[in-house]
Every structure is written in structure tokens, then in C-alpha cells.
Short mmCIF file of C-alpha atoms in Angstrom, two decimals:
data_model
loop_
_atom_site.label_atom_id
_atom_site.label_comp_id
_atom_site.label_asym_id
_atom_site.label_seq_id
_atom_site.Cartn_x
_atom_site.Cartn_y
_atom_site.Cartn_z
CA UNK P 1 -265.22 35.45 -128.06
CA UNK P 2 -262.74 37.64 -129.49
CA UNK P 3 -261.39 35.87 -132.24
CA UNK P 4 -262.18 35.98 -135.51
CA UNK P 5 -260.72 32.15 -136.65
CA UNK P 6 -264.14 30.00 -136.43
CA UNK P 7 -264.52 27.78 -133.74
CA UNK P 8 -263.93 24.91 -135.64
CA UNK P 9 -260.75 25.99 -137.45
CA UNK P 10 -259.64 26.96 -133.61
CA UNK P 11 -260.17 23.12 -132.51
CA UNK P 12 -258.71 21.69 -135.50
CA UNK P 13 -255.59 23.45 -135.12
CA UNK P 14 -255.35 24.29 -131.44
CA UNK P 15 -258.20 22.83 -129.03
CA UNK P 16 -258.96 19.34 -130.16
CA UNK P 17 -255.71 18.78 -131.78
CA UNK P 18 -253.29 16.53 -130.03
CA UNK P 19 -249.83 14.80 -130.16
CA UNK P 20 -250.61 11.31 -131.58
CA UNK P 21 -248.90 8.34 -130.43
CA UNK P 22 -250.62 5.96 -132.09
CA UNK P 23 -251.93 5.54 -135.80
CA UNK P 24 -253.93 4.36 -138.16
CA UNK P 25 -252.53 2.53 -141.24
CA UNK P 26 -254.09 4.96 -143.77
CA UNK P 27 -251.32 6.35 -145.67
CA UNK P 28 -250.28 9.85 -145.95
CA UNK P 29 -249.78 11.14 -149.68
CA UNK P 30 -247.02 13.08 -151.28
CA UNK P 31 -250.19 14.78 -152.71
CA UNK P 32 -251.54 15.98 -148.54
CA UNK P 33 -247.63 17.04 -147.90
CA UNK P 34 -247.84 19.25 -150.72
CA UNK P 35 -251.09 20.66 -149.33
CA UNK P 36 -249.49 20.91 -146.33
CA UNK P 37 -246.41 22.89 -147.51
CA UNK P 38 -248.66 24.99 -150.19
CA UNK P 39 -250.17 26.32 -146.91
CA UNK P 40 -247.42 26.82 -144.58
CA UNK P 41 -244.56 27.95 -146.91
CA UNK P 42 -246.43 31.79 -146.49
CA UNK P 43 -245.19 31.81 -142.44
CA UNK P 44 -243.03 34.72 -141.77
CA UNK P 45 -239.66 34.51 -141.62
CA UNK P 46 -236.78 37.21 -140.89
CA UNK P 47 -235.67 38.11 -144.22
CA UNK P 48 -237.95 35.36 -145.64
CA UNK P 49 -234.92 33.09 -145.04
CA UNK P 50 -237.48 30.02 -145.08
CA UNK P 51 -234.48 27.29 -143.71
CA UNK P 52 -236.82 25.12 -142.86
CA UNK P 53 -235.88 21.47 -145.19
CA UNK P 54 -238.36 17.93 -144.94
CA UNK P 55 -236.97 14.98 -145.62
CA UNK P 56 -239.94 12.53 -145.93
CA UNK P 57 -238.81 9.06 -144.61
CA UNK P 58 -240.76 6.54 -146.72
CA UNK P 59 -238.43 3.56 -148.27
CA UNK P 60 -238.70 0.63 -145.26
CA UNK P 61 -235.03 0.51 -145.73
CA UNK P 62 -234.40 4.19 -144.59
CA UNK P 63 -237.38 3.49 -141.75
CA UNK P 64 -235.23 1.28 -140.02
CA UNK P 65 -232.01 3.44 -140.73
CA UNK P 66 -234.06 5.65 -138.42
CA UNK P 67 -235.16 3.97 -135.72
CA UNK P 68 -232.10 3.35 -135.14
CA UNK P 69 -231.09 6.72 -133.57
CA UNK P 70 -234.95 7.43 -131.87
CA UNK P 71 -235.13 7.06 -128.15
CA UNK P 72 -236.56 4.18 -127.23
CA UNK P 73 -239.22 5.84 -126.32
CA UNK P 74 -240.51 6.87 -129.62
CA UNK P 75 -239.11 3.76 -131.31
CA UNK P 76 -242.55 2.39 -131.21
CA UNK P 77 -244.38 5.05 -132.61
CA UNK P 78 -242.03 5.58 -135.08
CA UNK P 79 -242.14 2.50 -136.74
CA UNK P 80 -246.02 2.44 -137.28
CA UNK P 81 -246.15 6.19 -138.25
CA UNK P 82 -247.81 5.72 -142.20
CA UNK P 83 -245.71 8.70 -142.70
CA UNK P 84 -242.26 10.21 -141.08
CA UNK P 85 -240.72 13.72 -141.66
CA UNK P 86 -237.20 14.53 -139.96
CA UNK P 87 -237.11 18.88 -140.23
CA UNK P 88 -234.06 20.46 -140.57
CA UNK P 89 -232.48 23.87 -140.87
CA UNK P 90 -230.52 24.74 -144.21
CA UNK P 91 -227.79 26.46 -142.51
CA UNK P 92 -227.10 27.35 -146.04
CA UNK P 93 -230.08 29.40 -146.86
CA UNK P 94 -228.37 32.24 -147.08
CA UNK P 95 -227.15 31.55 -150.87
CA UNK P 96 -231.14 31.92 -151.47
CA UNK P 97 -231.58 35.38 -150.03
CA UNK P 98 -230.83 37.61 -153.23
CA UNK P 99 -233.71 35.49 -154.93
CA UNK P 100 -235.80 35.09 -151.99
CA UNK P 101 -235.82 38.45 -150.61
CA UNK P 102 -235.61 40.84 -153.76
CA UNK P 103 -236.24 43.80 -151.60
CA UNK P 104 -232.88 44.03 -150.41
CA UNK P 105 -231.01 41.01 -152.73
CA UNK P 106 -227.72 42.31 -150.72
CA UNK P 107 -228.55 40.76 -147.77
CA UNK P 108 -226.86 37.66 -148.06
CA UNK P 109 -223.23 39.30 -147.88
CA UNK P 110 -224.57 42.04 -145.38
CA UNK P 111 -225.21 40.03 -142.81
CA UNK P 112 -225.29 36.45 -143.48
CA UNK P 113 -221.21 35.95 -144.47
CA UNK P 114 -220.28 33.78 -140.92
CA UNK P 115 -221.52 30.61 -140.64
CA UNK P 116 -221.96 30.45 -136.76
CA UNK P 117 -224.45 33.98 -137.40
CA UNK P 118 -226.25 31.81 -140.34
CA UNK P 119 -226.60 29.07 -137.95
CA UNK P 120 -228.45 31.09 -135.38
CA UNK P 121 -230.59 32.28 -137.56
CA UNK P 122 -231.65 29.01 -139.35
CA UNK P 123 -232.23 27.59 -136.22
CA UNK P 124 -234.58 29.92 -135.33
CA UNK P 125 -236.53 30.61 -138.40
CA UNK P 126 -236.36 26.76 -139.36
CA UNK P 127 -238.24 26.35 -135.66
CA UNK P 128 -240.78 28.97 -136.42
CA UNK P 129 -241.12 27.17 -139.83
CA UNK P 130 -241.45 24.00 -137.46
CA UNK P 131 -244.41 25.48 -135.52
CA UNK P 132 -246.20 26.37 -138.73
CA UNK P 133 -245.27 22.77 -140.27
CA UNK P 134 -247.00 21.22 -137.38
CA UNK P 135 -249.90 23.50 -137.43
CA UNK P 136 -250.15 22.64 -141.51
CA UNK P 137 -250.12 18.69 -140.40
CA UNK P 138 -253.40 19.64 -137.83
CA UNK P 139 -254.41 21.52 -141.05
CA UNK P 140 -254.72 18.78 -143.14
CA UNK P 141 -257.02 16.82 -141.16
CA UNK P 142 -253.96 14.73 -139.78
CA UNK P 143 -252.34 14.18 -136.20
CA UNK P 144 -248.66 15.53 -135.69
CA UNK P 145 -246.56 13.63 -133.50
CA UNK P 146 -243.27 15.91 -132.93
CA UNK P 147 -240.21 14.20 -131.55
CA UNK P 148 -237.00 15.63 -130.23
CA UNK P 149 -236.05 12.57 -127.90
CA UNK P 150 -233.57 11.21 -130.86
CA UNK P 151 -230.11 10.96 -131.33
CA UNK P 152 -230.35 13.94 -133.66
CA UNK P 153 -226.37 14.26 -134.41
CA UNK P 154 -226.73 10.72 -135.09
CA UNK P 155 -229.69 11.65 -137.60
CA UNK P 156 -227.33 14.16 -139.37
CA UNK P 157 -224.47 11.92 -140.33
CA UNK P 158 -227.12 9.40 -141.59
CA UNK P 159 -229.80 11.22 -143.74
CA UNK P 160 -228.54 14.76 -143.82
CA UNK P 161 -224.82 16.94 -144.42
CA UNK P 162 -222.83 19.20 -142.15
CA UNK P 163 -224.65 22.07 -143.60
CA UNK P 164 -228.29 20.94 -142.31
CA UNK P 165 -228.79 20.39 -138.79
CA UNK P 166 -232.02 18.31 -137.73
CA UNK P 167 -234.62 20.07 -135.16
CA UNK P 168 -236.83 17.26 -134.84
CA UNK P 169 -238.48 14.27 -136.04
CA UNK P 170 -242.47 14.32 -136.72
CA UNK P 171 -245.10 11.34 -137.34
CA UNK P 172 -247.91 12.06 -139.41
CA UNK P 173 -251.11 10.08 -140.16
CA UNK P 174 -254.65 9.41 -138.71
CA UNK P 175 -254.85 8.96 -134.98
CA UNK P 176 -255.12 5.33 -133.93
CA UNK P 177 -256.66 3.57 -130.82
CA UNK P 178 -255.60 5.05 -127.58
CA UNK P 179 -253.59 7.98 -129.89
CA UNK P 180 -253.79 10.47 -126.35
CA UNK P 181 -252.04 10.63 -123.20
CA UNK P 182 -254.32 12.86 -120.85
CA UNK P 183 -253.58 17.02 -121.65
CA UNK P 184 -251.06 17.98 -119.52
CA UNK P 185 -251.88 21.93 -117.95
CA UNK P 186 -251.16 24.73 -119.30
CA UNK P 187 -249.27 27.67 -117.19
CA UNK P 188 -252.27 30.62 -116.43
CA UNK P 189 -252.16 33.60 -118.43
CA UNK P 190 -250.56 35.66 -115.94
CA UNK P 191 -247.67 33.36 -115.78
CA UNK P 192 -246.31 33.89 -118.93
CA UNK P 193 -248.07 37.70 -120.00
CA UNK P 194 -246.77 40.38 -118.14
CA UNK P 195 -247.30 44.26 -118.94
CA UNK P 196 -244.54 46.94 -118.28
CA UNK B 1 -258.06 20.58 -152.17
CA UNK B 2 -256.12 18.17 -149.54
CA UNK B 3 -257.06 20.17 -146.07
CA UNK B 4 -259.66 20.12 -143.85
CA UNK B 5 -259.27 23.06 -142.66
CA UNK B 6 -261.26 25.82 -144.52
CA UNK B 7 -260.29 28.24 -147.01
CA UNK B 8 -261.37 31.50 -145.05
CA UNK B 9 -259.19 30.04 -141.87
CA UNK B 10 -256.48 29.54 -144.71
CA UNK B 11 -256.33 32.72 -145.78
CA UNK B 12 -257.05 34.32 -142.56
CA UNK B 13 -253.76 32.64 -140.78
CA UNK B 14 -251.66 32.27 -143.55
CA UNK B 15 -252.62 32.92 -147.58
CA UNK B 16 -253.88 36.46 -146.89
CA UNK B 17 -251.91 37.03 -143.72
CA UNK B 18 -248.96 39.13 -143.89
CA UNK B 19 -246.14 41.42 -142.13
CA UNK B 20 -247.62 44.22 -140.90
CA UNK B 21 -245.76 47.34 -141.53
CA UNK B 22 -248.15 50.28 -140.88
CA UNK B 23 -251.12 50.43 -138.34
CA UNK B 24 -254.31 52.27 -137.52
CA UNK B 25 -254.83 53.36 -134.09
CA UNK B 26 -257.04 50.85 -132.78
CA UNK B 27 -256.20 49.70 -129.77
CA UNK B 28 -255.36 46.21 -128.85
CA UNK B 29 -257.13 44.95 -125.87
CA UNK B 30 -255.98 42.69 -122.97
CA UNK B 31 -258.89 40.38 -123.94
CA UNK B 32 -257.75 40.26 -127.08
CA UNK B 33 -254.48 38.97 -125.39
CA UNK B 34 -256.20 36.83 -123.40
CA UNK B 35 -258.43 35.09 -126.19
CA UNK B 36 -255.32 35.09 -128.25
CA UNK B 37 -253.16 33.13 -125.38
CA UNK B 38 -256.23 30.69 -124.48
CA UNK B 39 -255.80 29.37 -128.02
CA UNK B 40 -252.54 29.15 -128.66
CA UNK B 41 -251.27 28.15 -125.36
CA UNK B 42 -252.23 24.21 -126.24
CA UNK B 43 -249.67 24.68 -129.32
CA UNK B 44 -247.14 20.88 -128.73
CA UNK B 45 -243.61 21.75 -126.95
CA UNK B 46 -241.11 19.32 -125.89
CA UNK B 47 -242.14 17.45 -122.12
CA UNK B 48 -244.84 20.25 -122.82
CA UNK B 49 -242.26 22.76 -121.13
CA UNK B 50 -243.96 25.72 -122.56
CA UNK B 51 -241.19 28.18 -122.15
CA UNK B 52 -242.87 31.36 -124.33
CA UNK B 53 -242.98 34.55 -122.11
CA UNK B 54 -245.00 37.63 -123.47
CA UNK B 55 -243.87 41.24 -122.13
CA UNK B 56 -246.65 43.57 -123.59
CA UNK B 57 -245.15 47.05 -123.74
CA UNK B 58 -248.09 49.14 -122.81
CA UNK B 59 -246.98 52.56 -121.20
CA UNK B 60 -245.92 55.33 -123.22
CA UNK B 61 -242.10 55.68 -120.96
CA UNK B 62 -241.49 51.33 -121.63
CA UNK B 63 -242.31 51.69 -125.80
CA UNK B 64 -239.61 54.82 -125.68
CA UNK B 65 -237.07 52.35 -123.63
CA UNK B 66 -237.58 49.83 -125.89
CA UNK B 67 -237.35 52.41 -129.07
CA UNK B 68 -233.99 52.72 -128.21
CA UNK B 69 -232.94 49.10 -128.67
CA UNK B 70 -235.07 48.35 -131.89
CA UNK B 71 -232.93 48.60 -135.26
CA UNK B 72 -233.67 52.41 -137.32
CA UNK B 73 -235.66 50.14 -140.32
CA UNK B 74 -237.85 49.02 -137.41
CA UNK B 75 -238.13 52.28 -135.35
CA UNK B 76 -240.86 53.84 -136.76
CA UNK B 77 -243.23 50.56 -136.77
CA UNK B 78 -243.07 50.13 -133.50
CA UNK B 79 -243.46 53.56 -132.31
CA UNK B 80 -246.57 53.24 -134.08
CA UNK B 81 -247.95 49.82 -133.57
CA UNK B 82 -250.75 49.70 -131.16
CA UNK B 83 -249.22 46.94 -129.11
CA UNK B 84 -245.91 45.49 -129.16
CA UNK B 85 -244.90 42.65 -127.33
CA UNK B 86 -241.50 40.79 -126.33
CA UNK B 87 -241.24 37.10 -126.43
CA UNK B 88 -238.82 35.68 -124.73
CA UNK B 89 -237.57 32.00 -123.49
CA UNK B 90 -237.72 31.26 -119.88
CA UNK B 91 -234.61 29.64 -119.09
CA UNK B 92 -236.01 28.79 -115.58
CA UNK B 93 -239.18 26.93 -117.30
CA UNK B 94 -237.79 23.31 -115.48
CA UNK B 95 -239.38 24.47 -112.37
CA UNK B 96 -242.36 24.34 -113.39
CA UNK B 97 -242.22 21.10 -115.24
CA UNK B 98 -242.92 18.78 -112.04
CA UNK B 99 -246.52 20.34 -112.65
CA UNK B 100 -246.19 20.79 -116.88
CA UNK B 101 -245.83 17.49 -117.27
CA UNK B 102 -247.58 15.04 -114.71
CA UNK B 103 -246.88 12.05 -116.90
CA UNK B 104 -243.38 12.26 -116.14
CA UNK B 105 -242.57 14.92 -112.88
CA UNK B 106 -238.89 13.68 -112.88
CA UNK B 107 -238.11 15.16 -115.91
CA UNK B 108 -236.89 18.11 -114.37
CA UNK B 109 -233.96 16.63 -112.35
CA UNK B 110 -233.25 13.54 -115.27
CA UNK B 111 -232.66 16.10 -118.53
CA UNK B 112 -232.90 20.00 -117.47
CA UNK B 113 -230.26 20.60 -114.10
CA UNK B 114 -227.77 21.72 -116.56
CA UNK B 115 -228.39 25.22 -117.84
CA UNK B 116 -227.09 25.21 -121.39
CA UNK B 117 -229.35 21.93 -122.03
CA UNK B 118 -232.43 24.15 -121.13
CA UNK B 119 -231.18 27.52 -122.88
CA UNK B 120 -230.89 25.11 -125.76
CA UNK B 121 -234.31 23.62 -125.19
CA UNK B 122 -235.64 27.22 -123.88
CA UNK B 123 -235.07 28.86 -127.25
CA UNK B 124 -236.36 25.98 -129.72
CA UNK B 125 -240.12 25.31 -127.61
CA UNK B 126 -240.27 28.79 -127.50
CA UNK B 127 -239.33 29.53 -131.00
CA UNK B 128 -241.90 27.18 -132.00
CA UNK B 129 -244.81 29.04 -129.00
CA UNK B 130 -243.27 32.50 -130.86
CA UNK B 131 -244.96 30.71 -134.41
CA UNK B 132 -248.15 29.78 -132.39
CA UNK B 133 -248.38 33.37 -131.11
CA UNK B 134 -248.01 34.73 -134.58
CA UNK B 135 -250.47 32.48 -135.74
CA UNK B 136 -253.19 33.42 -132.68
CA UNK B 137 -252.72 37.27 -133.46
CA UNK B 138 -254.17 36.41 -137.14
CA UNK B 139 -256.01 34.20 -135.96
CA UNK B 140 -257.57 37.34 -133.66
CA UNK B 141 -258.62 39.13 -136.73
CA UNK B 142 -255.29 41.46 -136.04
CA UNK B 143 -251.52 41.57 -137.94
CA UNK B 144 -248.46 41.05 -136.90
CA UNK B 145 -245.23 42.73 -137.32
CA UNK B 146 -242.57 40.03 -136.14
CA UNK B 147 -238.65 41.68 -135.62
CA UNK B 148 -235.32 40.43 -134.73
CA UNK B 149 -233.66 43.53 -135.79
CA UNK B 150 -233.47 44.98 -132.34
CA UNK B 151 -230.14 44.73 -130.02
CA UNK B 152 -232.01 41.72 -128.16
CA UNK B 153 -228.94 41.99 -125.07
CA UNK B 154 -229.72 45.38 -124.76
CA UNK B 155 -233.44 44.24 -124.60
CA UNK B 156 -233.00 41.55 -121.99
CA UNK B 157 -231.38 44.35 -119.58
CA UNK B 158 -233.92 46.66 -120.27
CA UNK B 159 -236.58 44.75 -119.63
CA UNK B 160 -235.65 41.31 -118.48
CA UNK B 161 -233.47 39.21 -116.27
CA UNK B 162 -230.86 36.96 -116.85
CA UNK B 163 -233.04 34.12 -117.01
CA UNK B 164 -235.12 35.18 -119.83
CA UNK B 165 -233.41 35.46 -123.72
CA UNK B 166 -235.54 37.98 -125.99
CA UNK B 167 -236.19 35.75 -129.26
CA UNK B 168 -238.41 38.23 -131.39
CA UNK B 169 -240.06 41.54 -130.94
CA UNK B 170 -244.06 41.80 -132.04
CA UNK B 171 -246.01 44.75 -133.03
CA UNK B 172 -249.26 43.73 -132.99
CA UNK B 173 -252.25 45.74 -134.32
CA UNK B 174 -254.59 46.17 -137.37
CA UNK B 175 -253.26 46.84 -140.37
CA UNK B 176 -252.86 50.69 -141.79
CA UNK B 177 -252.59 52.20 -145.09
CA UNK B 178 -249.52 50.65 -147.39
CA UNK B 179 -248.93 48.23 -144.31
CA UNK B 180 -247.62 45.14 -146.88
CA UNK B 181 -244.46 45.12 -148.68
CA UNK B 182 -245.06 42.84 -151.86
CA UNK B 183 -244.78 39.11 -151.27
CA UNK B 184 -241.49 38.10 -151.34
CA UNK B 185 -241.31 34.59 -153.44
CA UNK B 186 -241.53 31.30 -151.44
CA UNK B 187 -239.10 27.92 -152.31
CA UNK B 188 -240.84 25.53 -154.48
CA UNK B 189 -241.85 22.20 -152.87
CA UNK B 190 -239.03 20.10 -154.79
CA UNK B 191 -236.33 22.84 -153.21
CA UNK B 192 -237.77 22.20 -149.30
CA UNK B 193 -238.56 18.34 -149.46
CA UNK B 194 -236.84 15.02 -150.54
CA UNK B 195 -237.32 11.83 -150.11
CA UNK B 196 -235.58 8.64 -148.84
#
């Protein structure tokens, strides 16, 4: 074994940890998303842009505001989800930098002046911030279900502004009855690592 | 505390983990690779397309080639780093989704014949595999030293095809005297999430 995370940290995060399509009704507190982002707001970032914005979905109201745009799919899911996060990227994020990155405040008007450039780059560090968001979810003791089969444009215009643009929508909360579909493979190592 | 998950895997993967800037000379193994991609390779993606590619740069003629193409600020790091890696986004990944994802083998001819739907989807599934990776290095015991300041087109010639965009370049490596810059500030919780 070459790693030094403990096996059971490995299987909470990683091995054991699933996508949950079911759930229990135990509610998720504002008091475990805090947790949650108290852990995860350390992931790296380029130019510790941290784009990444949650929008917790709790009023019923909003709920079915929602489910509205979801695939059909995930309609199901969605609704019983105790607890419902769309993540977006602040394409914005850049008016942060000179506090956020006080080793070189300048960066903001260096690089960051054309909104197509910030856009790239929110996407991408918002989706890393994604990753960890997930893995802080697993973290908690709770079951992610991630969700990009939504009408996210759709989602924009109804919870968000032209300056955030949704990645994804996630259920949280205990796994119910039947939470699993069967693990789908993984690609082999030397399928995706190559040395040059 | 809110989280299951304990306070030494905390800090190892993300309170005490940082940005590697400096390294010692130990060298990175391919097991350590290989332990490193056996965990993180169950990390959720999209119709589980699992688009991440790793190049490891291992010979002393493929780091200078890459030299070349990394940003000045970022030269010296990874001439130094005992392994640096390129992750990229297989644009190509739907051909492997008939087997990916049994659940649903159609997927690849329903949503992914058009290729800018699966750069799209290429680059966020493997922007969130890029956070896994980061997360399975310190998870390894080892730092990591994630870059986009690097001419990533000139990076894809060098070393790739048209079918593969760079996303990020990783040194990889444990860490070596002064290797942290001070920790930038993080956004507080009330600046990240809302409700509705």
C-alpha cells in the first residue's frame, strides 16, 4: 500500500463512496454545509480565484422552481433530496483577486480584464472547486448525487445572473433504500497513464 | 465537528496540504502512480465518461521539451520537481463509453457524435478527475504543484494529439525547503453560499 490516507478515509471518500439516487429523509444542516465548505474552501486554485458559488435550494417553493428545468431523469431524485445545491462559477471573481491573492494584488487587471478569458478560467477552477465540493459532501459522512442532465441555461435565468454560469446540480443527504446502481468499470491504468 | 472523516485525513488532503513550490529529490515511483490512480479513478464523472489522461514526463530530453512551453514563474519548479505530469481531456473518451457505462451503452451515439458537445463535456469531467488527482497525490503522502501558466497549445503539439486538450500541468513530489508561499485568504462562507 503506498498511500499514506488510512484505509478508511480512502473508502469514505473514494472506494465505498457512491452516487446516491435515493435518500433518506434525515435532513442536511446549514451547520454540515459549513463543515463541508470549512474543509474544502483550502483546494487549490490558479491564482486562488476560488469561483466556485452554492446556492442551497431549500424553500419548497424554489424546489419546485427547480424541478422544473431537471431532466426527467433526475426529476425524481431531485425532489426527495433532504438537501439540493446548484454550483456555479462567479465569472466575476476576478474583482476578488487583489484581496484574495495578496501576493500579486495586480492580477486582476493583468490578466483577468476580458470577460470571455475570466470565463475560461472560472469554469475551470469552479469545476476543480466542484470535485473538491463533492469530495467534502463524501467527507461529511453524506452521499453526493451530482447532476448535469438539467436544463442548466434554464437554471441561470431562474436562480442565478448573467455573470454566474451553473456547472451542475448536486443532492445531498443519507443514502436511502436501493441508493446504488451497480459500479460501472473503470478504464485500466495504462489507458489513461502514459510515460514519455 | 460535523465530518466523519478524520482530522489527520483532513489535514493530510486539504488543511495542511498545500502548493508545492520547492522539492527534495526523492523520486516518485510508478507505484506510487499506480496506488495514486487506483484510488482516485472511482472519483463521480458525468455517464461515468472518465475523460482524465495523465502524461508523466519521465526522461530527462521530454521535461526539457516541456520546459520550453511552461511560463518563466513556473520554469524553475518544474525543472526541479521529481515528477511532473500533464492532464489532459480525451476528446475521443465516447468510444469508450459503450463499455464506461453499461447501464446505458447508447449514450455514445444519443448525446456525444457531435464534437464540441464532448470537448465541452471532455474538459468539465476531467477538470473535476484533475481535482481527484490532486487530491490522490496528498492523499499519497506527496505535494502537488498544480500550473496553468504554461502555453497549453504549444503543449498539446508537443506532446499530444489533436484529440487531447492539456487542462493543467502537475509537479508532483515531496516537499523541499521554503516549498509554501503563505496561505493566501479563502472567501467566507456567507460570500460562496446563499440560499433560496
Amino acid at each position: 500500500m503506498s498511500l499514506a490516507l488510512d484505509r478508511a478515509a480512502q473508502d469514505l471518500l473514494f472506494r465505498e463512496a457512491r452516487t446516491a439516487n435515493t435518500f433518506t429523509d434525515e435532513p442536511v444542516t446549514d451547520e454540515q454545509v459549513q463543515a463541508i465548505y470549512d474543509l474544502v474552501k483550502y483546494g487549490p486554485t490558479a491564482f486562488n480565484q476560488t469561483p466556485l458559488r452554492i446556492t442551497l435550494v431549500r424553500s419548497p417553493e424554489a424546489r419546485e422552481r427547480l424541478l422544473a428545468h431537471m431532466a426527467e431523469g433526475n426529476r425524481a431524485k431531485t425532489a426527495s433530496a433532504p438537501l439540493v445545491a446548484i454550483l456555479s462559477a462567479d465569472n466575476e471573481f476576478h474583482e476578488e483577486l487583489p484581496h484574495l491573492f495578496p501576493a500579486f494584488p495586480q492580477a486582476r487587471d493583468a490578466f483577468f480584464t476580458e470577460r470571455p478569458v475570466r470565463e475560461s478560467a472560472a469554469a475551470m477552477n469552479a469545476g476543480l472547486q466542484a470535485a473538491y465540493f463533492i469530495i467534502g459532501v463524501r467527507a461529511a459522512g453524506l452521499a453526493a448525487g451530482p447532476m448535469t442532465g438539467a436544463d442548466l441555461e434554464g437554471i441561470r435565468k431562474e436562480f442565478l445572473d448573467d455573470d454566474h454560469t451553473p456547472l451542475m446540480v448536486v443532492n445531498i443527504g443519507r443514502p436511502g433504500p436501493d441508493a446504488w446502481h451497480p459500479r460501472s468499470p473503470r478504464l485500466e491504468f495504462d489507458q489513461v497513464v502514459s510515460t514519455v
